[in-house]
Amino acid sequence: MRRLAALPGWIAALGFLALALATVWVRTFPAAWAPISQVYNEGWNAYHAVAAVTGGVLYPPPESFVFNNYPPLSFYLVGWAGELAGNPLTAGRILASAGLVASALFIGIAAFRLGAGALGGVAAAATAGVLSAALYIGYVGMNDPQWLGHALMSAGLAVFVARRPGRGSDALAAVLMVAAGMVKHNLLPVPLAATLWLLLEDRARLLRWIAFAALAVLVALAATYALHGAAAFASILAHERVTVLHRAVEFGRLIFAPLLPLAWVACAVAWMAATQPAARLALLYLLIAAATGLGSLTGEGVWWNAAFDTVLALSLAGGLAVGWIGRLPATAAARGAAASLAVLALLLPFARTAEGGIWAAIQYRRDLPARAAQEGALVRAIAAVPGPVSCDELPACFWAGKPFLLDPFNAEQRAKRLPEARAALGRMMEQGAFGALQLNADGKGTLSRLVDLAAPDLPQHWQAQPMPGGGKVLERP
């Protein structure tokens, strides 16, 4: 009777998980090989991946206007994978989608190991998959290391909560979490939550955990120094980033508000935390993820990825809530029905989100040939411009084979903070140090803003050559 009563929950959990996987697949393939520009960051990551595996300069000197504020591991992984896929931009898109799927599955495994049961584990994976793939669909199949980092971190969490933790599992968990930090250094909620949880629950294991984590961190830092010297630490730690406090409120409402249907999960795991150690770990993860996510939104350029840790933490907590609710009734049939109702409460509020995600992915694929043709024409036009070109559409410059001389977004960040950098940047633009300048038609691209900031008179005396799509390339007379 319990199995029959739990059947609606299983159907919902497996159905939503399948829908999430389908959304990722449709959105990623065959778009991964298309010479299109999804976002500026795709080109930025591709250029650095090439530098990593070809002996180039991964961390440029301070006087350069190419920046790198990310740890090095993702660039090597994407660069090596790019040698198999044909180029690092394609490889990065595939690895990002694989990372999203792996993150959801590892969260499900972690929930199962923490006592959520099989249904709770699948429900946790389904929640993470649907929210990540449908609610934040713009990050699906994007050449960005965020999901790759989350995959490693979620794997570390799944190992950390092994049913019988020992030296081997703690060492592996520490290595995986440090590796995640070497992909994206903002992935702090899981290791912080794990360490605080051990401080509350198991002081003896805490000492072992700190020892393994410290050793893994020291090895990672030593390897980084051996490969890139002090420049890597200066680039990452001293990176100029403009922070605006009101962004946390303005974009927090947009990015985090869709998660409000899971407020009951936060309340449930807080209630469970009074008596259940597993719930205390999930609650710590959720609180740290929400706080750091909102805090990170104060930095310009931070967007949907600020919510990813919160999504994963809510999914983990949701799986635990399903398992807990399913154990409350006295009879087997009632327990199955209660678990089903909990799964439905977890997933059904996002039914329209899941439906919209798969249809958006299908439409994206349908539009791909026309978009690839249009952007292919832009790539060919940029390639035909003599000499170097710096781009609003940075992936287009990458596809066109142009060198990476100017990082418009990070140059804008420095120029906003340092007047002397803004003046130097304007002089270098006027002298043609960054080559011709490709500007989008709407005038709202990153390079367009940078020209307005550092060299506003330049468009008046440089020659404008029209580009496909309505934009233009400015060439020095």
Coordinates of C-alpha atoms in Angstrom, one line a residue:
M1 CA 0.0 0.0 0.0
R2 CA 2.8 2.4 0.8
R3 CA 4.4 1.9 -2.6
L4 CA 1.0 2.5 -4.3
A5 CA 0.4 5.6 -2.2
A6 CA 3.8 7.0 -3.0
L7 CA 3.4 6.5 -6.8
P8 CA 2.2 10.0 -7.6
G9 CA 5.3 11.4 -5.9
W10 CA 7.5 9.1 -7.9
I11 CA 5.8 10.0 -11.1
A12 CA 6.2 13.7 -10.4
A13 CA 9.8 13.5 -9.3
L14 CA 10.9 11.4 -12.2
G15 CA 8.8 13.4 -14.7
F16 CA 10.3 16.7 -13.5
L17 CA 13.8 15.3 -13.5
A18 CA 13.3 14.0 -17.1
L19 CA 12.0 17.4 -18.2
A20 CA 15.0 19.1 -16.7
L21 CA 17.4 16.7 -18.5
A22 CA 15.5 17.3 -21.8
T23 CA 15.7 21.1 -21.4
V24 CA 19.4 20.9 -20.9
W25 CA 19.9 18.5 -23.9
V26 CA 17.7 20.6 -26.3
R27 CA 19.3 23.9 -25.3
T28 CA 22.9 22.5 -25.5
F29 CA 22.9 20.4 -28.7
P30 CA 23.6 21.3 -31.5
A31 CA 24.1 24.9 -30.3
A32 CA 27.4 24.1 -28.6
W33 CA 29.1 24.0 -32.0
A34 CA 27.3 27.0 -33.4
P35 CA 29.5 30.2 -34.0
I36 CA 27.0 32.4 -32.1
S37 CA 27.5 34.8 -29.2
Q38 CA 25.4 34.0 -26.2
V39 CA 27.0 36.4 -23.7
Y40 CA 30.2 38.4 -23.5
N41 CA 31.6 35.9 -20.9
E42 CA 31.7 33.1 -23.4
G43 CA 34.5 34.8 -25.4
W44 CA 36.3 35.8 -22.3
N45 CA 36.5 32.3 -21.0
A46 CA 37.5 30.9 -24.4
Y47 CA 40.4 33.3 -24.8
H48 CA 41.7 32.4 -21.4
A49 CA 41.3 28.7 -22.0
V50 CA 43.5 29.0 -25.2
A51 CA 46.1 30.9 -23.2
A52 CA 46.2 28.2 -20.5
V53 CA 46.9 25.3 -22.9
T54 CA 49.1 27.1 -25.4
G55 CA 51.6 28.6 -23.1
G56 CA 50.1 32.1 -23.2
V57 CA 49.8 34.6 -20.4
L58 CA 46.9 33.5 -18.3
Y59 CA 47.3 36.3 -15.8
P60 CA 48.4 39.5 -17.6
P61 CA 50.5 42.2 -15.9
P62 CA 48.8 45.1 -14.1
E63 CA 49.3 47.6 -16.9
S64 CA 47.4 45.4 -19.3
F65 CA 43.7 45.9 -20.1
V66 CA 43.1 42.2 -20.3
F67 CA 42.1 40.8 -16.9
N68 CA 41.6 37.5 -15.2
N69 CA 40.0 37.4 -11.8
Y70 CA 39.2 33.6 -11.9
P71 CA 41.3 30.7 -10.5
P72 CA 43.1 28.7 -13.2
L73 CA 41.6 25.2 -13.1
S74 CA 38.6 25.8 -15.4
F75 CA 40.7 27.2 -18.1
Y76 CA 42.9 24.1 -18.3
L77 CA 39.9 21.8 -18.2
V78 CA 38.1 23.7 -20.9
G79 CA 41.2 24.1 -23.0
W80 CA 42.1 20.4 -22.9
A81 CA 38.5 19.5 -23.6
G82 CA 38.5 22.0 -26.5
E83 CA 41.3 20.0 -28.2
L84 CA 38.8 17.1 -28.4
A85 CA 35.7 19.2 -29.2
G86 CA 37.4 21.3 -31.8
N87 CA 37.5 24.6 -29.8
P88 CA 37.3 25.7 -26.2
L89 CA 34.0 27.6 -26.6
T90 CA 32.2 24.5 -27.6
A91 CA 33.9 22.4 -24.9
G92 CA 33.0 25.0 -22.3
R93 CA 29.3 24.9 -23.3
I94 CA 29.2 21.1 -23.0
L95 CA 31.1 21.0 -19.7
A96 CA 28.7 23.7 -18.3
S97 CA 25.6 21.6 -19.2
A98 CA 27.2 18.5 -17.8
G99 CA 28.1 20.4 -14.7
L100 CA 24.5 21.5 -14.2
V101 CA 23.2 17.9 -14.6
A102 CA 25.9 16.6 -12.3
S103 CA 25.2 19.2 -9.6
A104 CA 21.5 18.2 -9.5
L105 CA 22.3 14.5 -9.3
F106 CA 24.9 15.0 -6.6
I107 CA 22.5 17.0 -4.5
G108 CA 20.1 14.1 -4.8
I109 CA 22.7 11.7 -3.7
A110 CA 23.6 14.0 -0.7
A111 CA 19.9 14.2 0.3
F112 CA 19.6 10.4 0.1
R113 CA 22.7 9.9 2.3
L114 CA 21.4 12.4 4.8
G115 CA 18.3 10.4 5.3
A116 CA 15.8 11.7 2.7
G117 CA 15.1 8.2 1.4
A118 CA 15.0 7.2 -2.3
L119 CA 12.0 9.4 -3.1
G120 CA 13.4 12.4 -1.3
G121 CA 16.7 12.0 -3.1
V122 CA 15.1 11.9 -6.5
A123 CA 12.8 14.8 -5.6
A124 CA 15.9 16.9 -4.5
A125 CA 17.6 16.1 -7.8
A126 CA 14.5 17.0 -9.8
T127 CA 14.0 20.3 -7.9
A128 CA 17.6 21.3 -8.5
G129 CA 17.4 20.3 -12.2
V130 CA 14.2 22.1 -13.0
L131 CA 15.1 25.3 -11.2
S132 CA 18.6 25.4 -12.7
A133 CA 17.6 24.4 -16.2
A134 CA 14.3 26.3 -16.6
L135 CA 14.3 29.2 -14.1
Y136 CA 17.8 30.3 -15.0
I137 CA 17.8 28.9 -18.6
G138 CA 20.2 31.6 -19.9
Y139 CA 23.1 29.8 -18.1
V140 CA 22.3 26.4 -19.7
G141 CA 24.9 25.5 -22.4
M142 CA 26.9 28.7 -21.7
N143 CA 30.7 28.7 -21.7
D144 CA 31.1 29.7 -18.1
P145 CA 32.7 27.8 -15.3
Q146 CA 30.0 28.3 -12.7
W147 CA 28.2 25.0 -13.2
L148 CA 31.4 23.1 -13.5
G149 CA 32.5 24.5 -10.1
H150 CA 29.1 23.6 -8.6
A151 CA 29.4 20.1 -9.9
L152 CA 32.7 19.5 -8.2
M153 CA 31.4 21.2 -5.0
S154 CA 28.2 19.1 -5.0
A155 CA 30.3 16.0 -5.5
G156 CA 32.4 17.0 -2.5
L157 CA 29.2 17.4 -0.5
A158 CA 27.9 14.0 -1.5
V159 CA 31.2 12.4 -0.4
F160 CA 31.4 14.5 2.8
V161 CA 28.0 13.1 4.0
A162 CA 28.9 9.5 3.4
R163 CA 27.0 7.1 5.7
R164 CA 30.3 6.0 7.3
P165 CA 32.7 8.9 6.9
G166 CA 36.4 8.1 7.4
R167 CA 39.8 9.5 6.5
G168 CA 39.4 8.5 2.8
S169 CA 36.0 10.1 2.3
D170 CA 37.0 13.3 4.2
A171 CA 40.2 13.6 2.1
L172 CA 38.3 13.1 -1.1
A173 CA 35.6 15.6 -0.1
A174 CA 38.3 18.2 0.7
V175 CA 40.1 17.7 -2.6
L176 CA 36.8 18.0 -4.5
M177 CA 35.8 21.2 -2.7
V178 CA 39.2 22.8 -3.1
A179 CA 39.1 21.8 -6.8
A180 CA 35.7 23.6 -7.0
G181 CA 37.3 26.6 -5.5
M182 CA 40.0 26.5 -8.0
V183 CA 37.3 26.7 -10.7
K184 CA 35.3 29.5 -9.1
H185 CA 36.5 31.2 -5.9
N186 CA 33.0 32.3 -4.8
L187 CA 31.8 28.8 -4.0
L188 CA 32.1 29.2 -0.3
P189 CA 28.7 28.1 1.2
V190 CA 29.3 24.3 1.1
P191 CA 32.7 24.2 2.8
L192 CA 31.7 26.9 5.3
A193 CA 28.5 24.9 6.1
A194 CA 30.4 21.7 6.4
T195 CA 33.0 23.1 8.7
L196 CA 30.5 24.9 11.0
W197 CA 28.4 21.7 11.1
L198 CA 31.4 19.7 12.3
L199 CA 32.1 22.3 14.9
L200 CA 28.6 21.7 16.2
E201 CA 28.3 17.9 15.7
D202 CA 31.7 16.2 15.7
R203 CA 34.8 18.0 17.1
A204 CA 37.1 15.0 16.5
R205 CA 36.2 14.8 12.9
L206 CA 36.5 18.6 12.6
L207 CA 40.3 18.4 13.3
R208 CA 40.7 15.8 10.7
W209 CA 38.6 17.8 8.2
I210 CA 40.6 21.0 8.8
A211 CA 43.9 19.1 8.3
F212 CA 42.8 17.6 5.0
A213 CA 41.3 20.8 3.7
A214 CA 44.3 22.9 4.7
L215 CA 46.6 20.4 3.0
A216 CA 44.5 20.5 -0.2
V217 CA 44.4 24.3 -0.1
L218 CA 48.2 24.5 0.3
V219 CA 48.8 22.2 -2.6
A220 CA 46.4 24.2 -4.8
L221 CA 48.1 27.5 -3.9
A222 CA 51.5 26.1 -4.4
A223 CA 50.6 24.7 -7.8
T224 CA 49.1 28.0 -8.8
Y225 CA 52.2 29.9 -7.7
A226 CA 54.5 27.4 -9.5
L227 CA 52.6 27.8 -12.8
H228 CA 51.7 31.5 -12.7
G229 CA 53.7 33.2 -9.9
A230 CA 52.4 36.1 -7.8
A231 CA 50.6 37.5 -10.8
A232 CA 47.8 35.0 -10.3
F233 CA 47.1 36.1 -6.7
A234 CA 47.4 39.8 -7.6
S235 CA 44.9 39.4 -10.5
I236 CA 42.4 37.4 -8.4
L237 CA 42.7 39.2 -5.0
A238 CA 43.3 42.8 -6.1
H239 CA 40.7 42.8 -8.9
E240 CA 38.8 46.1 -9.2
R241 CA 35.1 45.5 -9.0
V242 CA 32.5 48.3 -8.7
T243 CA 30.0 47.5 -5.9
V244 CA 26.6 49.1 -5.7
L245 CA 24.6 48.3 -2.6
H246 CA 21.2 48.8 -4.1
R247 CA 21.8 46.1 -6.7
A248 CA 21.3 43.5 -3.9
V249 CA 17.7 44.8 -3.5
E250 CA 17.0 45.5 -7.1
F251 CA 18.3 42.3 -8.6
G252 CA 17.7 40.2 -5.5
R253 CA 14.0 40.6 -6.0
L254 CA 14.2 39.6 -9.6
I255 CA 16.6 36.6 -9.1
F256 CA 15.5 35.3 -5.7
A257 CA 11.7 36.1 -5.7
P258 CA 10.9 33.1 -8.0
L259 CA 12.2 30.8 -5.2
L260 CA 9.5 32.0 -2.7
P261 CA 7.2 29.0 -3.3
L262 CA 9.9 27.0 -1.5
A263 CA 9.6 29.2 1.6
W264 CA 7.8 26.3 3.3
V265 CA 11.0 24.1 2.8
A266 CA 13.1 26.7 4.6
C267 CA 10.6 26.7 7.5
A268 CA 10.4 22.9 7.5
V269 CA 14.2 22.4 7.6
A270 CA 14.5 25.0 10.4
W271 CA 11.9 23.1 12.4
M272 CA 13.7 19.8 11.7
A273 CA 17.1 21.3 12.7
A274 CA 16.1 21.3 16.3
T275 CA 16.3 17.5 16.5
Q276 CA 18.1 16.3 13.3
P277 CA 21.8 16.8 12.6
A278 CA 21.2 16.3 8.8
A279 CA 18.7 19.2 8.8
R280 CA 21.2 21.4 10.6
L281 CA 23.7 20.9 7.8
A282 CA 21.1 21.8 5.2
L283 CA 20.0 24.8 7.2
L284 CA 23.5 26.1 7.5
Y285 CA 24.1 25.6 3.8
L286 CA 20.8 27.5 3.0
L287 CA 21.5 30.4 5.3
I288 CA 25.1 30.9 4.1
A289 CA 24.1 30.5 0.4
A290 CA 21.3 33.1 0.7
A291 CA 23.5 35.6 2.5
T292 CA 26.5 35.2 0.2
G293 CA 24.3 35.2 -2.9
L294 CA 22.6 38.4 -2.0
G295 CA 25.9 40.0 -1.0
S296 CA 27.5 39.1 -4.3
L297 CA 24.8 40.9 -6.1
T298 CA 26.3 44.2 -5.0
G299 CA 29.1 43.7 -7.5
E300 CA 28.4 44.8 -11.0
G301 CA 28.3 42.0 -13.5
V302 CA 27.0 39.4 -11.0
W303 CA 23.7 38.0 -12.2
W304 CA 21.7 34.8 -12.1
N305 CA 24.6 32.7 -10.8
A306 CA 24.3 34.4 -7.5
A307 CA 21.2 32.2 -6.8
F308 CA 22.7 28.8 -7.8
D309 CA 23.9 27.8 -4.3
T310 CA 20.6 28.8 -2.8
V311 CA 18.8 26.7 -5.4
L312 CA 21.0 23.7 -4.6
A313 CA 20.6 24.3 -0.8
L314 CA 16.8 24.6 -1.1
S315 CA 16.7 21.4 -3.2
L316 CA 18.7 19.5 -0.6
A317 CA 16.4 20.8 2.2
G318 CA 13.4 19.9 0.1
G319 CA 14.6 16.3 -0.3
L320 CA 15.1 16.1 3.5
A321 CA 11.6 17.5 4.1
V322 CA 10.1 14.9 1.8
G323 CA 11.8 12.1 3.8
W324 CA 10.8 13.6 7.1
I325 CA 7.1 14.2 6.2
G326 CA 7.0 10.7 4.8
R327 CA 8.0 9.2 8.1
L328 CA 5.4 11.1 10.2
P329 CA 2.2 9.1 9.8
A330 CA 1.7 5.8 11.7
T331 CA 0.6 3.5 8.9
A332 CA 2.6 2.5 5.8
A333 CA -0.1 3.7 3.4
A334 CA -0.3 7.1 5.1
R335 CA 3.4 7.5 5.0
G336 CA 3.5 6.9 1.2
A337 CA 0.7 9.4 0.7
A338 CA 2.4 12.0 2.9
A339 CA 5.6 11.6 1.0
S340 CA 3.8 12.0 -2.3
L341 CA 2.0 15.2 -1.1
A342 CA 5.4 16.6 0.0
V343 CA 6.9 15.9 -3.4
L344 CA 3.9 17.5 -5.1
A345 CA 4.2 20.6 -2.8
L346 CA 7.9 20.8 -3.7
L347 CA 7.6 20.5 -7.5
L348 CA 4.1 21.5 -8.7
P349 CA 4.6 25.2 -8.0
F350 CA 7.2 25.1 -10.7
A351 CA 5.2 23.2 -13.3
R352 CA 4.7 26.3 -15.5
T353 CA 8.4 27.2 -15.0
A354 CA 9.4 23.7 -16.3
E355 CA 7.0 23.9 -19.2
G356 CA 8.3 27.4 -20.1
G357 CA 11.8 26.1 -19.9
I358 CA 11.4 23.3 -22.4
W359 CA 9.5 25.4 -24.8
A360 CA 12.1 28.1 -24.6
A361 CA 14.8 25.5 -25.3
I362 CA 12.8 24.2 -28.3
Q363 CA 12.3 27.7 -29.7
Y364 CA 16.0 28.4 -29.2
R365 CA 16.9 25.4 -31.3
R366 CA 14.4 26.4 -33.9
D367 CA 15.9 29.8 -34.2
L368 CA 19.4 28.5 -34.2
P369 CA 19.9 28.2 -38.0
A370 CA 18.8 31.8 -38.7
R371 CA 20.8 33.1 -35.7
A372 CA 23.9 31.2 -36.7
A373 CA 23.6 32.6 -40.3
Q374 CA 23.3 36.2 -39.0
E375 CA 26.1 35.9 -36.5
G376 CA 28.2 34.0 -38.9
A377 CA 28.0 36.9 -41.3
L378 CA 29.2 39.2 -38.4
V379 CA 32.1 36.9 -37.6
R380 CA 33.2 36.9 -41.3
A381 CA 32.9 40.7 -41.5
I382 CA 35.1 41.0 -38.3
A383 CA 37.6 38.6 -39.7
A384 CA 37.8 40.7 -42.9
V385 CA 38.8 43.8 -41.0
P386 CA 42.6 44.3 -41.3
G387 CA 44.5 43.9 -38.1
P388 CA 43.2 43.4 -34.6
V389 CA 39.6 44.1 -33.5
S390 CA 38.2 44.6 -30.1
C391 CA 34.6 43.6 -29.8
D392 CA 31.3 44.3 -28.0
E393 CA 30.5 40.7 -29.0
L394 CA 33.6 39.2 -27.6
P395 CA 32.7 35.6 -28.8
A396 CA 32.5 37.0 -32.3
C397 CA 36.1 38.2 -32.1
F398 CA 37.1 34.8 -30.8
W399 CA 35.4 33.0 -33.7
A400 CA 36.9 35.5 -36.1
G401 CA 40.4 34.7 -34.8
K402 CA 41.2 38.1 -33.5
P403 CA 43.7 38.5 -30.6
F404 CA 42.4 39.4 -27.2
L405 CA 43.8 42.9 -26.5
L406 CA 41.0 44.5 -24.5
D407 CA 38.6 43.2 -21.9
P408 CA 35.8 45.8 -22.1
F409 CA 33.9 44.8 -18.9
N410 CA 36.8 44.6 -16.5
A411 CA 38.5 47.6 -18.2
E412 CA 35.2 49.6 -17.5
Q413 CA 35.4 48.4 -13.9
R414 CA 38.9 49.7 -13.5
A415 CA 38.1 52.9 -15.4
K416 CA 35.2 53.6 -13.1
R417 CA 37.3 53.2 -10.0
L418 CA 40.6 54.8 -11.1
P419 CA 40.5 58.2 -13.0
E420 CA 44.2 57.7 -14.1
A421 CA 43.2 54.3 -15.6
R422 CA 40.3 55.9 -17.5
A423 CA 42.7 58.6 -19.0
A424 CA 45.3 55.9 -20.0
L425 CA 42.6 53.8 -21.6
G426 CA 41.3 56.8 -23.6
R427 CA 44.8 57.6 -24.9
M428 CA 45.4 54.0 -25.9
M429 CA 42.1 53.8 -27.7
E430 CA 42.9 57.0 -29.6
Q431 CA 46.3 55.6 -30.5
G432 CA 44.7 52.4 -31.9
A433 CA 46.4 50.1 -29.3
F434 CA 43.3 47.9 -29.3
G435 CA 42.8 47.9 -33.0
A436 CA 39.4 48.6 -34.6
L437 CA 36.3 48.6 -32.3
Q438 CA 33.2 46.6 -33.1
L439 CA 30.1 48.2 -31.5
N440 CA 26.6 46.7 -31.3
A441 CA 23.7 48.4 -33.0
D442 CA 21.9 49.3 -29.8
G443 CA 24.9 51.1 -28.3
K444 CA 24.4 49.4 -25.0
G445 CA 27.2 46.8 -25.2
T446 CA 30.1 46.7 -22.8
L447 CA 32.6 48.2 -25.3
S448 CA 30.1 50.9 -26.3
R449 CA 29.8 52.0 -22.7
L450 CA 33.6 51.9 -22.4
V451 CA 34.1 54.2 -25.4
D452 CA 31.5 56.6 -23.9
L453 CA 33.4 56.6 -20.6
A454 CA 37.0 56.8 -21.7
A455 CA 37.0 58.2 -25.3
P456 CA 33.6 59.8 -26.0
D457 CA 34.9 61.9 -28.9
L458 CA 36.5 58.9 -30.7
P459 CA 33.4 57.9 -32.8
Q460 CA 33.3 61.5 -34.3
H461 CA 36.7 61.2 -36.1
W462 CA 37.2 57.5 -36.6
Q463 CA 35.8 55.8 -39.7
A464 CA 32.6 53.8 -39.3
Q465 CA 32.1 50.6 -41.3
P466 CA 28.6 49.1 -41.1
M467 CA 28.4 45.5 -39.9
P468 CA 25.8 42.8 -40.4
G469 CA 23.1 43.1 -37.8
G470 CA 23.1 46.9 -37.7
G471 CA 26.3 47.5 -35.7
K472 CA 29.5 49.0 -36.9
V473 CA 33.3 48.8 -36.7
L474 CA 35.2 52.0 -35.9
E475 CA 38.6 52.1 -37.6
R476 CA 41.3 54.6 -37.0
P477 CA 41.9 57.0 -40.0

